[in-house]
Steps between C-alpha positions, in 0.01 A plus 500: 500500500302179579688177575510278191338162545629357171814530293501482120845365419382360167372842386155362428277741308244690702215317328610171659650654814164634620346152461783335694491764776124455556413261781127434537532224760317568826796491737447508875791652693350469849753378757289200599429386144666205324389389154454140392784538250733641768445188710662302219820707511806407709517638854840655422361692205192627683698625801789658311266670252327668793837642611576685178529875560218705351580587138774240462283248319505652151396256228572518131200542270607215273478259794127576518428369151403143594290619795313761297434254216356256751283772657372604158390143423334466842315829447385392154367166623311670782356763265393236247308306765337806652396665173471231233471151643147440364584582141840328520345176627236515226776544242681197645181295475372472858121454530293787635376294795858462624584868445192606693620309808828695522516778759809720543622554858180388678450477875652157580205423731238517224286184507529462122872425529441198720212358292686555169257748345778761509850456354708751700799672343723714722762738365787679676347493849719619788429362846685506831516303823674577828744271682622656824647841429517440124240551230546262206345595167497373144327562169437199279464517121198285419266248662245316288245272668726461804828430319786747531695602189811716482638664186879494464677689223839337511790334321498143374770419759244510782286241325781260406680504834201555728718737699202676658250215518509470878464876548208515257315227690576670833383837373175341385464331838533838675228642274271212599585557868390862449189412297361162613146584385612599150782249434340164573696265272814317617671553163610822332623578150784721382444644155848558359540753219857477369690813400783316321319206338645360176299289257822355355608373843153360567518293179842359585471438877208318665601634844462854373148650544310418183292817503554861600248440779512198732295406802650324802297364791609512865368337815432755772613452858231464764385812681664366818836437328488845343432676828787308663734622223385859546542488877850354465602773254368773731688339791821511295448868421444584866803297607746656256355848441767678707781247445828612338527425129758227558256313727207497258406163344673444167291476186465142379602372157134516401476861623815582302372338177815291492559302183632144497881458505680437171785250461744613231734257331819644350694261281803728499565651847732751334202656319237586756335789318227270369394157620494200269154405627270590791310238701207522741637231734840423649461136396459584131796738504735245659372229268616718210835547673534123530404450136781737407748282689525743790618779272370838610330643807147548636414832663177548698336839456264568791139586425457870428255719693286772345246624756750738665505711185133587556504532879425846645731422794801430276711785639456391864549126460820322601387166355516640149859615564597141587327370188686750283832403660431131426410573139143381553347843434612676184405866477565559130 
């Protein structure tokens, strides 16, 4: 009997299960290959994931839902541009003289690109470049007239807190490092499509994204800065590849998706099942304590981490055990 790659603990119907078990991404499992997205992951995660015994990494189908939804949207955008961009742009109201200048995935050395007679649009292009013994590759989503765009199907949390802003800009910088003739602009755009957007919340909170789609612009790092980052990451991998787990660099708070600490004020220390009020800062919590004449107690709850729950190296990692023991990683 073949080794199962996925579990189906939620008993999803076969109609959905087949969709979630279908991976159309062009993976490259060569030993010398590292993807642009892998370079953004912590050294600890990359090394420990490589040490998992064959067949141990079994993922649940339901965990694939967000990834497959994102892939479906990417595929639809690519298909729309390749099969219907002329009619779609006419329907939007673009003039024919502009539409006629658009060329999909042209040779980047065409003279018409430099003189402006061609408006190049590139879709889902994978390229690679070698540094020492490693081959780095990446596949960007969209480049229009030299500007990189990435499509992110994600939660509103990412937009509000900017938790992945730095990684998004770095990922885009790696794509430019790989494709300097295609990506010529210093600025990129992330097109966020929110999976949990609420119109009610948008009407009541100006910090909440006001539309289901939002664009955010990012400044790209220089090609030189990007290559220095890549070389440093590869050096770290070489240095720690054979190191014992306990000697691997710990994942940072950013890597762990750690939330901000919460300061809980309890007016009656004898009833600690529910706080009287939670505060974002220690100062505000102790100000409330002072306003209550010193009656009560303030308890600091450390920021909680979430990334471990999605890490393929979870079973091999000692750092996550420490986080659980401290109450900073809750499994339920």
